[in-house]
mmCIF file of C-alpha atoms and ligand atoms in Angstrom:
data_model
loop_
_atom_site.group_PDB
_atom_site.id
_atom_site.type_symbol
_atom_site.label_atom_id
_atom_site.label_comp_id
_atom_site.label_asym_id
_atom_site.label_seq_id
_atom_site.Cartn_x
_atom_site.Cartn_y
_atom_site.Cartn_z
ATOM 1 C CA MET A 1195 16.963 46.437 -117.209
ATOM 2 C CA HIS A 1196 17.142 46.334 -121.042
ATOM 3 C CA LEU A 1197 14.553 48.174 -123.153
ATOM 4 C CA HIS A 1198 14.341 47.283 -126.876
ATOM 5 C CA ARG A 1199 15.000 50.410 -128.917
ATOM 6 C CA TYR A 1200 11.770 50.696 -130.485
ATOM 7 C CA GLU A 1201 10.090 50.415 -126.913
ATOM 8 C CA LYS A 1202 12.007 53.520 -125.983
ATOM 9 C CA TRP A 1203 10.823 55.291 -128.904
ATOM 10 C CA TRP A 1204 7.208 54.415 -127.946
ATOM 11 C CA LEU A 1205 7.837 55.237 -124.459
ATOM 12 C CA THR A 1206 9.132 58.743 -125.626
ATOM 13 C CA PHE A 1207 6.304 59.455 -127.963
ATOM 14 C CA GLY A 1208 3.632 58.253 -125.449
ATOM 15 C CA THR A 1209 5.017 60.632 -122.799
ATOM 16 C CA GLY A 1210 5.464 63.430 -125.238
ATOM 17 C CA ALA A 1211 1.720 63.126 -126.395
ATOM 18 C CA LEU A 1212 0.812 63.201 -122.868
ATOM 19 C CA VAL A 1213 2.646 66.415 -122.298
ATOM 20 C CA VAL A 1214 1.334 67.939 -125.300
ATOM 21 C CA PHE A 1215 -2.369 67.306 -124.488
ATOM 22 C CA LEU A 1216 -1.970 68.574 -120.760
ATOM 23 C CA VAL A 1217 -0.459 71.793 -122.285
ATOM 24 C CA VAL A 1218 -3.372 72.154 -124.871
ATOM 25 C CA ILE A 1219 -6.019 71.477 -122.161
ATOM 26 C CA GLY A 1220 -4.108 73.828 -119.882
ATOM 27 C CA ILE A 1221 -4.118 76.653 -122.349
ATOM 28 C CA GLY A 1222 -7.778 76.146 -123.148
ATOM 29 C CA ALA A 1223 -8.864 76.103 -119.354
ATOM 30 C CA PHE A 1224 -6.505 78.857 -117.996
ATOM 31 C CA HIS A 1225 -5.526 81.199 -120.779
ATOM 32 C CA GLN A 1226 -8.713 81.092 -123.189
ATOM 33 C CA GLU A 1227 -11.192 80.427 -120.189
ATOM 34 C CA HIS A 1228 -12.866 77.470 -121.725
ATOM 35 C CA GLN A 1229 -14.848 76.307 -118.590
ATOM 36 C CA PRO A 1230 -17.646 73.893 -117.980
ATOM 37 C CA PRO A 1231 -20.757 75.537 -117.357
ATOM 38 C CA SER A 1232 -21.770 75.360 -113.592
ATOM 39 C CA SER A 1233 -25.104 73.560 -113.668
ATOM 40 C CA VAL A 1234 -24.955 73.607 -109.653
ATOM 41 C CA LYS A 1235 -27.921 75.795 -109.148
ATOM 42 C CA THR A 1236 -31.185 74.312 -109.527
ATOM 43 C CA ILE A 1237 -34.698 75.724 -110.559
ATOM 44 C CA ASN A 1238 -38.413 74.408 -110.641
ATOM 45 C CA TYR A 1239 -38.611 74.414 -114.558
ATOM 46 C CA GLU A 1240 -42.353 74.539 -114.361
ATOM 47 C CA GLN A 1241 -42.175 77.985 -112.423
ATOM 48 C CA VAL A 1242 -39.430 79.508 -114.606
ATOM 49 C CA ASP A 1243 -41.599 82.313 -115.605
ATOM 50 C CA LYS A 1244 -42.341 83.477 -112.004
ATOM 51 C CA ILE A 1245 -38.998 83.120 -110.614
ATOM 52 C CA ALA A 1246 -36.466 85.965 -110.705
ATOM 53 C CA PRO A 1247 -34.341 86.756 -112.497
ATOM 54 C CA PHE A 1248 -36.025 84.609 -115.347
ATOM 55 C CA ASN A 1249 -39.191 86.493 -114.989
ATOM 56 C CA GLU A 1250 -37.604 89.395 -116.734
ATOM 57 C CA PRO A 1251 -35.337 88.140 -119.302
ATOM 58 C CA GLY A 1252 -32.922 90.445 -121.129
ATOM 59 C CA LEU A 1253 -29.818 92.479 -120.514
ATOM 60 C CA LYS A 1254 -29.460 94.293 -117.249
ATOM 61 C CA LYS A 1255 -26.678 96.558 -116.061
ATOM 62 C CA VAL A 1256 -25.466 95.551 -112.604
ATOM 63 C CA ALA A 1257 -23.356 97.387 -110.056
ATOM 64 C CA GLY A 1258 -21.054 95.969 -107.335
ATOM 65 C CA LYS A 1259 -20.174 92.776 -108.993
ATOM 66 C CA GLU A 1260 -17.168 91.277 -111.035
ATOM 67 C CA TRP A 1261 -19.259 91.693 -114.138
ATOM 68 C CA GLU A 1262 -21.047 94.830 -115.528
ATOM 69 C CA TYR A 1263 -23.945 93.345 -117.148
ATOM 70 C CA GLU A 1264 -26.187 90.272 -116.737
ATOM 71 C CA LEU A 1265 -27.999 88.663 -119.956
ATOM 72 C CA VAL A 1266 -30.812 86.571 -118.554
ATOM 73 C CA VAL A 1267 -32.058 83.916 -121.230
ATOM 74 C CA VAL A 1268 -34.999 81.567 -121.005
ATOM 75 C CA ALA A 1269 -35.107 79.051 -123.635
ATOM 76 C CA SER A 1270 -38.101 76.889 -124.638
ATOM 77 C CA ALA A 1271 -39.399 75.016 -127.712
ATOM 78 C CA PHE A 1272 -38.544 76.764 -129.884
ATOM 79 C CA TYR A 1273 -37.138 80.182 -129.145
ATOM 80 C CA TYR A 1274 -35.284 82.384 -126.791
ATOM 81 C CA ALA A 1275 -36.355 85.112 -124.562
ATOM 82 C CA PRO A 1276 -35.051 87.717 -125.369
ATOM 83 C CA VAL A 1277 -34.895 87.173 -129.102
ATOM 84 C CA GLU A 1278 -32.147 89.942 -129.373
ATOM 85 C CA ALA A 1279 -29.794 91.561 -127.117
ATOM 86 C CA GLU A 1280 -27.540 94.579 -127.625
ATOM 87 C CA ILE A 1281 -24.433 94.574 -125.535
ATOM 88 C CA PRO A 1282 -21.707 97.175 -125.489
ATOM 89 C CA VAL A 1283 -18.732 95.801 -126.622
ATOM 90 C CA GLY A 1284 -15.713 95.085 -124.345
ATOM 91 C CA SER A 1285 -18.015 94.753 -121.344
ATOM 92 C CA ARG A 1286 -17.925 91.833 -118.783
ATOM 93 C CA VAL A 1287 -21.090 89.990 -119.039
ATOM 94 C CA LYS A 1288 -22.577 87.163 -117.130
ATOM 95 C CA ILE A 1289 -25.069 84.900 -118.983
ATOM 96 C CA ILE A 1290 -27.632 83.205 -116.868
ATOM 97 C CA ALA A 1291 -29.774 80.834 -118.744
ATOM 98 C CA THR A 1292 -32.450 77.993 -118.260
ATOM 99 C CA THR A 1293 -34.936 76.205 -120.177
ATOM 100 C CA LYS A 1294 -38.785 75.809 -119.600
ATOM 101 C CA ASP A 1295 -39.031 72.384 -121.111
ATOM 102 C CA VAL A 1296 -36.616 70.155 -122.758
ATOM 103 C CA VAL A 1297 -32.858 70.327 -123.079
ATOM 104 C CA HIS A 1298 -31.539 73.246 -125.391
ATOM 105 C CA GLY A 1299 -28.303 74.469 -126.478
ATOM 106 C CA PHE A 1300 -26.934 78.055 -126.146
ATOM 107 C CA GLU A 1301 -23.965 78.394 -128.642
ATOM 108 C CA VAL A 1302 -22.888 81.894 -129.660
ATOM 109 C CA ALA A 1303 -21.356 81.318 -133.089
ATOM 110 C CA GLY A 1304 -17.925 82.718 -133.345
ATOM 111 C CA THR A 1305 -17.184 82.743 -129.700
ATOM 112 C CA ASN A 1306 -16.394 80.390 -127.077
ATOM 113 C CA ILE A 1307 -19.828 80.447 -125.389
ATOM 114 C CA ASN A 1308 -21.396 77.279 -125.557
ATOM 115 C CA MET A 1309 -23.751 75.978 -122.939
ATOM 116 C CA MET A 1310 -26.146 73.204 -122.572
ATOM 117 C CA LEU A 1311 -29.485 74.093 -120.967
ATOM 118 C CA GLU A 1312 -31.022 71.497 -118.886
ATOM 119 C CA PRO A 1313 -34.430 71.451 -117.360
ATOM 120 C CA GLY A 1314 -34.159 72.249 -113.590
ATOM 121 C CA TYR A 1315 -30.711 73.700 -113.800
ATOM 122 C CA ILE A 1316 -29.406 77.110 -114.123
ATOM 123 C CA SER A 1317 -26.288 77.412 -116.408
ATOM 124 C CA GLU A 1318 -24.004 80.466 -116.054
ATOM 125 C CA TYR A 1319 -20.967 81.852 -118.038
ATOM 126 C CA VAL A 1320 -19.010 84.918 -117.364
ATOM 127 C CA THR A 1321 -17.106 86.273 -120.371
ATOM 128 C CA THR A 1322 -15.808 89.559 -121.881
ATOM 129 C CA LEU A 1323 -17.216 90.192 -125.490
ATOM 130 C CA ASN A 1324 -14.451 91.986 -127.476
ATOM 131 C CA LYS A 1325 -15.588 91.933 -131.213
ATOM 132 C CA THR A 1326 -18.389 94.364 -132.560
ATOM 133 C CA GLY A 1327 -20.889 92.679 -134.899
ATOM 134 C CA GLU A 1328 -23.790 90.574 -135.031
ATOM 135 C CA PHE A 1329 -23.488 87.037 -133.309
ATOM 136 C CA LEU A 1330 -25.914 84.261 -133.908
ATOM 137 C CA VAL A 1331 -27.116 82.239 -130.939
ATOM 138 C CA LEU A 1332 -27.819 78.598 -131.970
ATOM 139 C CA CYS A 1333 -29.687 75.646 -130.302
ATOM 140 C CA ASN A 1334 -27.272 72.911 -130.779
ATOM 141 C CA GLU A 1335 -28.973 70.188 -128.764
ATOM 142 C CA TYR A 1336 -31.903 68.429 -130.771
ATOM 143 C CA CYS A 1337 -35.121 69.539 -129.043
ATOM 144 C CA GLY A 1338 -37.882 68.575 -131.349
ATOM 145 C CA THR A 1339 -39.385 69.673 -134.679
ATOM 146 C CA GLY A 1340 -38.554 73.148 -134.611
ATOM 147 C CA HIS A 1341 -35.016 72.758 -133.521
ATOM 148 C CA HIS A 1342 -33.428 74.030 -136.695
ATOM 149 C CA THR A 1343 -35.385 77.153 -136.330
ATOM 150 C CA MET A 1344 -34.307 78.052 -132.851
ATOM 151 C CA LYS A 1345 -32.097 80.994 -132.711
ATOM 152 C CA SER A 1346 -31.584 84.667 -131.349
ATOM 153 C CA MET A 1347 -29.181 87.346 -132.075
ATOM 154 C CA ILE A 1348 -26.396 88.973 -129.672
ATOM 155 C CA LYS A 1349 -25.349 92.413 -131.179
ATOM 156 C CA LEU A 1350 -21.906 93.954 -129.741
ATOM 157 C CA VAL A 1351 -22.048 97.657 -130.185
ATOM 158 C CA GLY A 1352 -19.979 100.491 -129.632
ATOM 159 C CA ASP A 1353 -16.170 101.220 -130.187
ATOM 160 C CA GLU A 1354 -13.817 98.159 -129.894
HETATM 161 CU CU1 CUA B 1299 -33.730 74.087 -128.814
HETATM 162 CU CU2 CUA B 1299 -32.790 72.717 -130.330
#
């Protein structure tokens, strides 16, 4: 079989691009731990305030799990509960979040935490937060007239 020279170049280029993409995605998924939020747990979004753990939003220390803290977040138009969370730097944290009304976002600026919160679903993300400082939590899903004011703060405190 005869392949034109240019065709060989294109085949090499195409195969090379595919390999590069797979390596980039692989590094993101396995090394940097970018994973899609689970969205496999469901909840009655009209009863969020009465259902544990969302009846008590905030940070809790837990024992006997693969993480040391759980940060329970309830989003609703146009704020988050809690408004602020203080987490010891370097700790392993599971963020457990849901919404009481429409779709909201949960993006922690400067980190790779970025979840979509959908009514009726629980979004979870386990991560280790290694940088001290104040991290703004932003809603990045348009949710109504107060969307641009919707924010909270995560403070990472202690010695790095
Ligand atoms: Cu909540 Cu935008």
